[in-house]
């Protein structure tokens, strides 16, 4: 009881802060504030998240804290997962284009254009990327009892066996990467959907599925203690956190370089001066040494400066939409109704 009594005030104070910040944002929204770049921003900004997951949201909140410092206004992080991220995307696409409602989404938004053409619409016409923020390679892991010990042995086994591969939702990075891997090696498998990475990993450890492709942050511990086997990472080189896990890209070619990325978006009609101000603030936030160290310690990778510009981000989004659209079509992946 004493422990609960000590924890309760801290929990309530966090909720109170969030409620006050949200209330301030709502008041400003109702007031229909100006988007004059000279005074922007002069009230809280809401960042809507298009995904769930503790690891991803923790990364977002670190960025939000730095952006809050640069803009001098509170940032309200508003998770709106569901419908493969389309709920959040539509909310921001139809929000007032004044720079006070933004979207933070990941790679799935690029696949949704092909998976959900009626729901997602033409993302490039309704949303503009302010900058690409960070990315994670994936790591291909297998249950401990698999006979294969190397990537080559695993591929040979997969060509003679109908493996079961877990993935966290239709159109997720893990789903797309698994389909691309199978397409590249010329094998088929049973792709098994889960409601997130945690239950997928639990079933892998339990031996109910054979393979899974999460981000390194989710599985470094179970790889190092031998609970699962690691066959490769979808990066050009082995990761500092997993130096003994080889690069799938080096083994199978650049097509297998897959990065789970995150980017910040605004409604397409947002005035150019406001977009520029947001872009400058975000670029400065992404240079913060403490932020960069936290990423380096956990294996998160930053983007080159060219993808931190408005033009560079727009070009990269276009190429990602084309790339994952091809994977969706080639593998006949269908969105969930």
mmCIF file of C-alpha atoms in Angstrom:
data_model
loop_
_atom_site.group_PDB
_atom_site.id
_atom_site.type_symbol
_atom_site.label_atom_id
_atom_site.label_comp_id
_atom_site.label_asym_id
_atom_site.label_seq_id
_atom_site.Cartn_x
_atom_site.Cartn_y
_atom_site.Cartn_z
ATOM 1 C CA UNK A 1 0.000 0.000 0.000
ATOM 2 C CA UNK A 2 2.788 2.402 0.811
ATOM 3 C CA UNK A 3 4.403 1.806 -2.573
ATOM 4 C CA UNK A 4 1.109 2.548 -4.317
ATOM 5 C CA UNK A 5 0.680 5.706 -2.267
ATOM 6 C CA UNK A 6 4.112 6.921 -3.296
ATOM 7 C CA UNK A 7 3.581 6.194 -6.977
ATOM 8 C CA UNK A 8 0.107 7.666 -7.319
ATOM 9 C CA UNK A 9 1.040 11.385 -7.104
ATOM 10 C CA UNK A 10 3.657 11.005 -9.850
ATOM 11 C CA UNK A 11 1.191 9.208 -12.105
ATOM 12 C CA UNK A 12 -1.476 11.840 -11.580
ATOM 13 C CA UNK A 13 0.904 14.721 -12.144
ATOM 14 C CA UNK A 14 1.889 13.267 -15.547
ATOM 15 C CA UNK A 15 -1.756 12.982 -16.511
ATOM 16 C CA UNK A 16 -2.436 16.490 -15.282
ATOM 17 C CA UNK A 17 0.408 17.931 -17.376
ATOM 18 C CA UNK A 18 -0.820 16.116 -20.481
ATOM 19 C CA UNK A 19 -4.393 17.249 -19.831
ATOM 20 C CA UNK A 20 -3.344 20.871 -19.386
ATOM 21 C CA UNK A 21 -1.239 20.794 -22.550
ATOM 22 C CA UNK A 22 -4.074 19.267 -24.522
ATOM 23 C CA UNK A 23 -6.530 21.796 -23.120
ATOM 24 C CA UNK A 24 -4.246 24.627 -24.168
ATOM 25 C CA UNK A 25 -4.010 23.153 -27.655
ATOM 26 C CA UNK A 26 -7.808 22.844 -27.889
ATOM 27 C CA UNK A 27 -8.310 26.434 -26.770
ATOM 28 C CA UNK A 28 -5.886 27.614 -29.435
ATOM 29 C CA UNK A 29 -7.574 25.419 -32.035
ATOM 30 C CA UNK A 30 -10.952 26.933 -31.212
ATOM 31 C CA UNK A 31 -9.488 30.407 -31.432
ATOM 32 C CA UNK A 32 -8.407 29.827 -35.053
ATOM 33 C CA UNK A 33 -4.959 31.302 -34.489
ATOM 34 C CA UNK A 34 -2.934 32.872 -37.261
ATOM 35 C CA UNK A 35 -0.177 31.026 -39.135
ATOM 36 C CA UNK A 36 1.943 34.156 -39.405
ATOM 37 C CA UNK A 37 5.522 32.741 -39.473
ATOM 38 C CA UNK A 38 6.730 35.679 -37.408
ATOM 39 C CA UNK A 39 4.562 34.684 -34.439
ATOM 40 C CA UNK A 40 4.314 30.930 -35.187
ATOM 41 C CA UNK A 41 4.147 28.990 -32.997
ATOM 42 C CA UNK A 42 2.438 30.755 -30.119
ATOM 43 C CA UNK A 43 0.431 27.850 -28.704
ATOM 44 C CA UNK A 44 0.912 24.089 -28.160
ATOM 45 C CA UNK A 45 1.461 21.817 -31.133
ATOM 46 C CA UNK A 46 -0.113 18.398 -31.404
ATOM 47 C CA UNK A 47 1.846 15.507 -32.951
ATOM 48 C CA UNK A 48 -0.491 12.652 -33.861
ATOM 49 C CA UNK A 49 1.134 9.203 -33.895
ATOM 50 C CA UNK A 50 0.030 6.731 -36.514
ATOM 51 C CA UNK A 51 1.314 3.679 -34.667
ATOM 52 C CA UNK A 52 1.497 2.006 -31.287
ATOM 53 C CA UNK A 53 4.319 0.165 -29.506
ATOM 54 C CA UNK A 54 6.365 1.174 -26.473
ATOM 55 C CA UNK A 55 9.722 1.292 -28.290
ATOM 56 C CA UNK A 56 8.490 3.472 -31.150
ATOM 57 C CA UNK A 57 6.606 5.850 -28.889
ATOM 58 C CA UNK A 58 9.625 6.247 -26.602
ATOM 59 C CA UNK A 59 11.732 7.342 -29.576
ATOM 60 C CA UNK A 60 9.051 9.792 -30.640
ATOM 61 C CA UNK A 61 8.825 11.386 -27.208
ATOM 62 C CA UNK A 62 12.586 11.995 -27.157
ATOM 63 C CA UNK A 63 12.295 13.855 -30.467
ATOM 64 C CA UNK A 64 9.220 15.742 -29.244
ATOM 65 C CA UNK A 65 11.114 16.948 -26.181
ATOM 66 C CA UNK A 66 13.910 18.363 -28.334
ATOM 67 C CA UNK A 67 11.451 19.929 -30.797
ATOM 68 C CA UNK A 68 9.576 21.490 -27.891
ATOM 69 C CA UNK A 69 12.830 23.093 -26.766
ATOM 70 C CA UNK A 70 13.541 24.487 -30.251
ATOM 71 C CA UNK A 71 10.020 25.872 -30.856
ATOM 72 C CA UNK A 72 9.416 27.155 -27.335
ATOM 73 C CA UNK A 73 5.926 25.638 -27.128
ATOM 74 C CA UNK A 74 4.553 22.454 -25.510
ATOM 75 C CA UNK A 75 4.264 19.416 -27.767
ATOM 76 C CA UNK A 76 1.222 17.203 -27.171
ATOM 77 C CA UNK A 77 1.928 13.615 -28.327
ATOM 78 C CA UNK A 78 -1.401 12.078 -29.320
ATOM 79 C CA UNK A 79 -1.278 8.333 -30.211
ATOM 80 C CA UNK A 80 -4.046 7.399 -32.686
ATOM 81 C CA UNK A 81 -3.212 3.846 -33.800
ATOM 82 C CA UNK A 82 -5.658 1.760 -35.770
ATOM 83 C CA UNK A 83 -6.612 0.915 -39.362
ATOM 84 C CA UNK A 84 -2.928 0.404 -40.207
ATOM 85 C CA UNK A 85 -2.180 4.014 -39.320
ATOM 86 C CA UNK A 86 -4.840 5.429 -41.629
ATOM 87 C CA UNK A 87 -6.880 6.895 -38.749
ATOM 88 C CA UNK A 88 -4.027 9.188 -37.794
ATOM 89 C CA UNK A 89 -3.190 9.969 -41.416
ATOM 90 C CA UNK A 90 -6.730 11.028 -42.267
ATOM 91 C CA UNK A 91 -7.064 13.075 -39.086
ATOM 92 C CA UNK A 92 -3.995 15.170 -39.923
ATOM 93 C CA UNK A 93 -4.698 15.341 -43.669
ATOM 94 C CA UNK A 94 -8.051 16.977 -42.872
ATOM 95 C CA UNK A 95 -6.785 19.164 -40.019
ATOM 96 C CA UNK A 96 -6.382 22.926 -40.348
ATOM 97 C CA UNK A 97 -3.144 23.500 -42.322
ATOM 98 C CA UNK A 98 -1.718 25.889 -39.754
ATOM 99 C CA UNK A 99 1.259 23.954 -38.368
ATOM 100 C CA UNK A 100 -0.454 23.066 -35.091
ATOM 101 C CA UNK A 101 -1.499 19.518 -36.015
ATOM 102 C CA UNK A 102 1.280 17.283 -37.331
ATOM 103 C CA UNK A 103 1.641 13.583 -38.049
ATOM 104 C CA UNK A 104 4.489 11.317 -37.043
ATOM 105 C CA UNK A 105 4.291 8.103 -39.026
ATOM 106 C CA UNK A 106 6.544 5.314 -40.212
ATOM 107 C CA UNK A 107 7.258 3.213 -43.292
ATOM 108 C CA UNK A 108 3.741 1.762 -43.292
ATOM 109 C CA UNK A 109 2.294 5.025 -44.607
ATOM 110 C CA UNK A 110 4.174 4.432 -47.869
ATOM 111 C CA UNK A 111 2.703 0.927 -48.286
ATOM 112 C CA UNK A 112 -0.812 2.067 -47.363
ATOM 113 C CA UNK A 113 -1.108 4.004 -50.611
ATOM 114 C CA UNK A 114 -1.239 0.677 -52.457
ATOM 115 C CA UNK A 115 -2.827 -1.415 -49.698
ATOM 116 C CA UNK A 116 -5.697 0.991 -48.968
ATOM 117 C CA UNK A 117 -6.118 3.258 -52.026
ATOM 118 C CA UNK A 118 -9.631 4.357 -51.033
ATOM 119 C CA UNK A 119 -8.795 4.996 -47.391
ATOM 120 C CA UNK A 120 -5.250 6.352 -47.584
ATOM 121 C CA UNK A 121 -5.821 8.274 -50.800
ATOM 122 C CA UNK A 122 -2.916 9.971 -52.519
ATOM 123 C CA UNK A 123 -0.623 10.582 -49.546
ATOM 124 C CA UNK A 124 1.685 12.817 -51.565
ATOM 125 C CA UNK A 125 -1.201 15.193 -52.325
ATOM 126 C CA UNK A 126 -2.659 15.480 -48.811
ATOM 127 C CA UNK A 127 0.471 15.319 -46.653
ATOM 128 C CA UNK A 128 3.947 16.802 -46.909
ATOM 129 C CA UNK A 129 6.979 15.321 -45.094
ATOM 130 C CA UNK A 130 8.817 17.928 -43.029
ATOM 131 C CA UNK A 131 11.833 15.661 -42.606
ATOM 132 C CA UNK A 132 12.784 12.023 -42.175
ATOM 133 C CA UNK A 133 13.829 11.550 -38.561
ATOM 134 C CA UNK A 134 15.452 8.186 -37.933
ATOM 135 C CA UNK A 135 15.458 4.579 -39.034
ATOM 136 C CA UNK A 136 16.074 1.068 -37.777
ATOM 137 C CA UNK A 137 17.195 -1.978 -39.698
ATOM 138 C CA UNK A 138 15.391 -5.221 -38.916
ATOM 139 C CA UNK A 139 16.929 -8.423 -37.622
ATOM 140 C CA UNK A 140 15.858 -11.835 -38.887
ATOM 141 C CA UNK A 141 15.533 -14.161 -35.903
ATOM 142 C CA UNK A 142 14.419 -17.765 -35.532
ATOM 143 C CA UNK A 143 13.296 -20.123 -32.800
ATOM 144 C CA UNK A 144 16.120 -21.682 -30.818
ATOM 145 C CA UNK A 145 15.299 -25.209 -31.970
ATOM 146 C CA UNK A 146 15.831 -24.502 -35.672
ATOM 147 C CA UNK A 147 18.583 -26.720 -37.110
ATOM 148 C CA UNK A 148 19.933 -23.921 -39.326
ATOM 149 C CA UNK A 149 22.759 -21.930 -37.712
ATOM 150 C CA UNK A 150 23.712 -19.579 -40.571
ATOM 151 C CA UNK A 151 21.827 -17.480 -43.096
ATOM 152 C CA UNK A 152 22.874 -19.829 -45.914
ATOM 153 C CA UNK A 153 21.645 -22.856 -43.979
ATOM 154 C CA UNK A 154 18.385 -21.078 -43.185
ATOM 155 C CA UNK A 155 17.735 -20.239 -46.851
ATOM 156 C CA UNK A 156 18.411 -23.832 -47.877
ATOM 157 C CA UNK A 157 15.971 -25.052 -45.199
ATOM 158 C CA UNK A 158 13.305 -22.551 -46.243
ATOM 159 C CA UNK A 159 13.428 -23.760 -49.837
ATOM 160 C CA UNK A 160 12.412 -27.250 -48.714
ATOM 161 C CA UNK A 161 10.093 -26.385 -45.827
ATOM 162 C CA UNK A 162 6.985 -24.228 -45.483
ATOM 163 C CA UNK A 163 8.225 -22.037 -42.644
ATOM 164 C CA UNK A 164 5.941 -20.010 -40.408
ATOM 165 C CA UNK A 165 6.939 -16.335 -40.248
ATOM 166 C CA UNK A 166 5.370 -13.990 -37.686
ATOM 167 C CA UNK A 167 4.674 -10.352 -38.510
ATOM 168 C CA UNK A 168 2.999 -7.498 -36.553
ATOM 169 C CA UNK A 169 0.119 -6.457 -38.786
ATOM 170 C CA UNK A 170 -0.655 -6.180 -42.495
ATOM 171 C CA UNK A 171 1.621 -3.710 -44.239
ATOM 172 C CA UNK A 172 3.988 -3.400 -41.272
ATOM 173 C CA UNK A 173 7.699 -3.177 -41.978
ATOM 174 C CA UNK A 174 8.153 -6.721 -40.717
ATOM 175 C CA UNK A 175 5.431 -7.975 -43.060
ATOM 176 C CA UNK A 176 6.864 -6.211 -46.095
ATOM 177 C CA UNK A 177 10.442 -7.243 -45.276
ATOM 178 C CA UNK A 178 9.396 -10.892 -44.892
ATOM 179 C CA UNK A 179 7.586 -10.845 -48.241
ATOM 180 C CA UNK A 180 10.580 -9.200 -49.922
ATOM 181 C CA UNK A 181 12.985 -11.744 -48.378
ATOM 182 C CA UNK A 182 10.894 -14.684 -49.606
ATOM 183 C CA UNK A 183 10.578 -13.100 -53.042
ATOM 184 C CA UNK A 184 14.360 -12.630 -53.229
ATOM 185 C CA UNK A 185 15.358 -16.151 -52.178
ATOM 186 C CA UNK A 186 12.600 -17.813 -54.187
ATOM 187 C CA UNK A 187 10.812 -19.508 -51.306
ATOM 188 C CA UNK A 188 7.291 -19.552 -49.923
ATOM 189 C CA UNK A 189 6.131 -19.516 -46.305
ATOM 190 C CA UNK A 190 3.083 -19.145 -44.128
ATOM 191 C CA UNK A 191 2.944 -15.534 -42.929
ATOM 192 C CA UNK A 192 1.250 -15.379 -39.536
ATOM 193 C CA UNK A 193 -0.202 -11.996 -38.393
ATOM 194 C CA UNK A 194 0.001 -10.785 -34.772
ATOM 195 C CA UNK A 195 -1.261 -7.755 -32.893
ATOM 196 C CA UNK A 196 2.182 -6.330 -32.307
ATOM 197 C CA UNK A 197 5.772 -7.437 -31.802
ATOM 198 C CA UNK A 198 5.431 -8.663 -28.211
ATOM 199 C CA UNK A 199 2.983 -11.538 -28.858
ATOM 200 C CA UNK A 200 4.865 -12.473 -32.036
ATOM 201 C CA UNK A 201 8.124 -12.731 -30.105
ATOM 202 C CA UNK A 202 6.412 -14.702 -27.349
ATOM 203 C CA UNK A 203 5.176 -17.290 -29.848
ATOM 204 C CA UNK A 204 8.595 -17.472 -31.499
ATOM 205 C CA UNK A 205 10.259 -18.186 -28.160
ATOM 206 C CA UNK A 206 7.546 -20.756 -27.473
ATOM 207 C CA UNK A 207 8.275 -22.508 -30.774
ATOM 208 C CA UNK A 208 4.873 -21.843 -32.341
ATOM 209 C CA UNK A 209 6.379 -19.970 -35.313
ATOM 210 C CA UNK A 210 9.771 -20.267 -36.987
ATOM 211 C CA UNK A 211 10.920 -16.744 -37.866
ATOM 212 C CA UNK A 212 10.304 -13.080 -37.083
ATOM 213 C CA UNK A 213 11.838 -9.766 -38.266
ATOM 214 C CA UNK A 214 11.598 -7.143 -35.481
ATOM 215 C CA UNK A 215 13.805 -4.125 -34.809
ATOM 216 C CA UNK A 216 17.011 -4.797 -32.851
ATOM 217 C CA UNK A 217 15.812 -2.853 -29.792
ATOM 218 C CA UNK A 218 13.044 -5.394 -29.302
ATOM 219 C CA UNK A 219 15.301 -8.461 -29.305
ATOM 220 C CA UNK A 220 18.929 -7.633 -28.462
ATOM 221 C CA UNK A 221 18.517 -9.220 -25.027
ATOM 222 C CA UNK A 222 17.025 -12.514 -26.220
ATOM 223 C CA UNK A 223 19.619 -12.767 -28.985
ATOM 224 C CA UNK A 224 22.538 -12.262 -26.612
ATOM 225 C CA UNK A 225 21.254 -14.766 -24.052
ATOM 226 C CA UNK A 226 20.613 -17.404 -26.735
ATOM 227 C CA UNK A 227 16.831 -17.537 -26.363
ATOM 228 C CA UNK A 228 16.499 -17.098 -30.153
ATOM 229 C CA UNK A 229 18.839 -17.425 -33.124
ATOM 230 C CA UNK A 230 19.800 -14.382 -35.197
ATOM 231 C CA UNK A 231 20.508 -14.876 -38.906
ATOM 232 C CA UNK A 232 21.083 -11.389 -40.232
ATOM 233 C CA UNK A 233 20.286 -7.673 -40.185
ATOM 234 C CA UNK A 234 18.757 -5.687 -43.045
ATOM 235 C CA UNK A 235 21.562 -3.113 -42.930
ATOM 236 C CA UNK A 236 24.656 -2.626 -45.084
ATOM 237 C CA UNK A 237 26.907 -3.634 -42.206
ATOM 238 C CA UNK A 238 26.585 -5.557 -38.916
ATOM 239 C CA UNK A 239 25.307 -3.430 -36.032
ATOM 240 C CA UNK A 240 27.455 -2.303 -33.135
ATOM 241 C CA UNK A 241 24.946 -3.868 -30.738
ATOM 242 C CA UNK A 242 25.012 -7.204 -32.636
ATOM 243 C CA UNK A 243 28.514 -7.435 -34.140
ATOM 244 C CA UNK A 244 28.308 -11.187 -34.739
ATOM 245 C CA UNK A 245 25.063 -11.017 -36.718
ATOM 246 C CA UNK A 246 25.889 -10.684 -40.442
ATOM 247 C CA UNK A 247 24.464 -8.238 -42.952
ATOM 248 C CA UNK A 248 21.728 -9.708 -45.148
ATOM 249 C CA UNK A 249 22.484 -6.903 -47.614
ATOM 250 C CA UNK A 250 26.081 -8.066 -48.006
ATOM 251 C CA UNK A 251 24.882 -11.625 -48.533
ATOM 252 C CA UNK A 252 21.906 -11.070 -50.837
ATOM 253 C CA UNK A 253 22.279 -7.593 -52.307
ATOM 254 C CA UNK A 254 21.049 -3.984 -51.796
ATOM 255 C CA UNK A 255 17.425 -4.900 -52.474
ATOM 256 C CA UNK A 256 17.293 -6.399 -48.963
ATOM 257 C CA UNK A 257 18.272 -3.162 -47.212
ATOM 258 C CA UNK A 258 15.117 -2.421 -45.222
ATOM 259 C CA UNK A 259 14.816 0.426 -42.751
ATOM 260 C CA UNK A 260 11.913 0.988 -40.375
ATOM 261 C CA UNK A 261 11.804 4.776 -40.656
ATOM 262 C CA UNK A 262 9.910 7.582 -38.981
ATOM 263 C CA UNK A 263 9.083 10.965 -40.487
ATOM 264 C CA UNK A 264 7.166 14.092 -39.500
ATOM 265 C CA UNK A 265 4.336 15.281 -41.772
ATOM 266 C CA UNK A 266 2.047 18.316 -42.072
ATOM 267 C CA UNK A 267 -1.167 18.866 -44.058
ATOM 268 C CA UNK A 268 -0.272 19.625 -47.677
ATOM 269 C CA UNK A 269 -1.779 23.137 -47.656
ATOM 270 C CA UNK A 270 0.375 24.315 -44.743
ATOM 271 C CA UNK A 271 2.002 27.662 -45.694
ATOM 272 C CA UNK A 272 5.592 27.370 -46.903
ATOM 273 C CA UNK A 273 7.012 29.727 -44.233
ATOM 274 C CA UNK A 274 5.487 27.582 -41.472
ATOM 275 C CA UNK A 275 6.873 24.404 -43.052
ATOM 276 C CA UNK A 276 10.300 26.030 -43.246
ATOM 277 C CA UNK A 277 10.152 27.038 -39.600
ATOM 278 C CA UNK A 278 9.178 23.519 -38.561
ATOM 279 C CA UNK A 279 11.890 22.040 -40.752
ATOM 280 C CA UNK A 280 14.606 24.287 -39.314
ATOM 281 C CA UNK A 281 13.516 23.511 -35.749
ATOM 282 C CA UNK A 282 13.399 19.770 -36.397
ATOM 283 C CA UNK A 283 16.812 19.749 -38.059
ATOM 284 C CA UNK A 284 18.274 21.574 -35.081
ATOM 285 C CA UNK A 285 16.578 19.125 -32.707
ATOM 286 C CA UNK A 286 18.081 16.189 -34.607
ATOM 287 C CA UNK A 287 21.579 17.579 -34.113
ATOM 288 C CA UNK A 288 21.288 17.437 -30.329
ATOM 289 C CA UNK A 289 24.246 15.421 -28.916
ATOM 290 C CA UNK A 290 22.161 13.789 -26.170
ATOM 291 C CA UNK A 291 19.551 12.709 -28.700
ATOM 292 C CA UNK A 292 22.169 11.297 -31.068
ATOM 293 C CA UNK A 293 23.884 9.414 -28.232
ATOM 294 C CA UNK A 294 20.612 7.852 -27.118
ATOM 295 C CA UNK A 295 20.089 6.611 -30.660
ATOM 296 C CA UNK A 296 23.641 5.338 -31.029
ATOM 297 C CA UNK A 297 23.406 3.446 -27.737
ATOM 298 C CA UNK A 298 20.305 1.563 -28.905
ATOM 299 C CA UNK A 299 21.096 1.067 -32.590
ATOM 300 C CA UNK A 300 18.821 3.739 -34.034
ATOM 301 C CA UNK A 301 20.265 5.420 -37.117
ATOM 302 C CA UNK A 302 19.878 9.034 -38.172
ATOM 303 C CA UNK A 303 19.414 10.260 -41.736
ATOM 304 C CA UNK A 304 21.849 12.144 -43.926
ATOM 305 C CA UNK A 305 21.266 15.896 -44.101
ATOM 306 C CA UNK A 306 19.722 15.640 -47.590
ATOM 307 C CA UNK A 307 16.691 13.830 -46.132
ATOM 308 C CA UNK A 308 16.269 16.489 -43.470
ATOM 309 C CA UNK A 309 15.360 19.058 -46.120
ATOM 310 C CA UNK A 310 11.801 19.514 -47.377
ATOM 311 C CA UNK A 311 12.790 18.638 -50.953
ATOM 312 C CA UNK A 312 14.887 15.639 -49.924
ATOM 313 C CA UNK A 313 12.144 14.275 -47.677
ATOM 314 C CA UNK A 314 9.560 14.636 -50.436
ATOM 315 C CA UNK A 315 11.783 12.746 -52.891
ATOM 316 C CA UNK A 316 12.481 9.940 -50.419
ATOM 317 C CA UNK A 317 8.792 9.528 -49.587
ATOM 318 C CA UNK A 318 7.998 9.215 -53.299
ATOM 319 C CA UNK A 319 10.637 6.510 -53.778
ATOM 320 C CA UNK A 320 9.401 4.588 -50.713
ATOM 321 C CA UNK A 321 5.804 4.681 -51.966
ATOM 322 C CA UNK A 322 6.936 3.276 -55.312
ATOM 323 C CA UNK A 323 9.209 0.652 -53.737
ATOM 324 C CA UNK A 324 6.703 -0.793 -51.295
ATOM 325 C CA UNK A 325 3.852 -0.501 -53.761
ATOM 326 C CA UNK A 326 5.782 -2.868 -56.026
ATOM 327 C CA UNK A 327 6.328 -5.321 -53.146
ATOM 328 C CA UNK A 328 2.624 -5.222 -52.235
ATOM 329 C CA UNK A 329 1.563 -5.881 -55.824
ATOM 330 C CA UNK A 330 4.188 -8.540 -56.538
ATOM 331 C CA UNK A 331 3.233 -10.501 -53.425
ATOM 332 C CA UNK A 332 -0.521 -9.880 -53.775
ATOM 333 C CA UNK A 333 -0.732 -8.476 -50.248
ATOM 334 C CA UNK A 334 -4.212 -7.291 -49.418
ATOM 335 C CA UNK A 335 -5.182 -4.708 -46.800
ATOM 336 C CA UNK A 336 -7.441 -5.656 -43.927
ATOM 337 C CA UNK A 337 -11.059 -4.609 -44.299
#
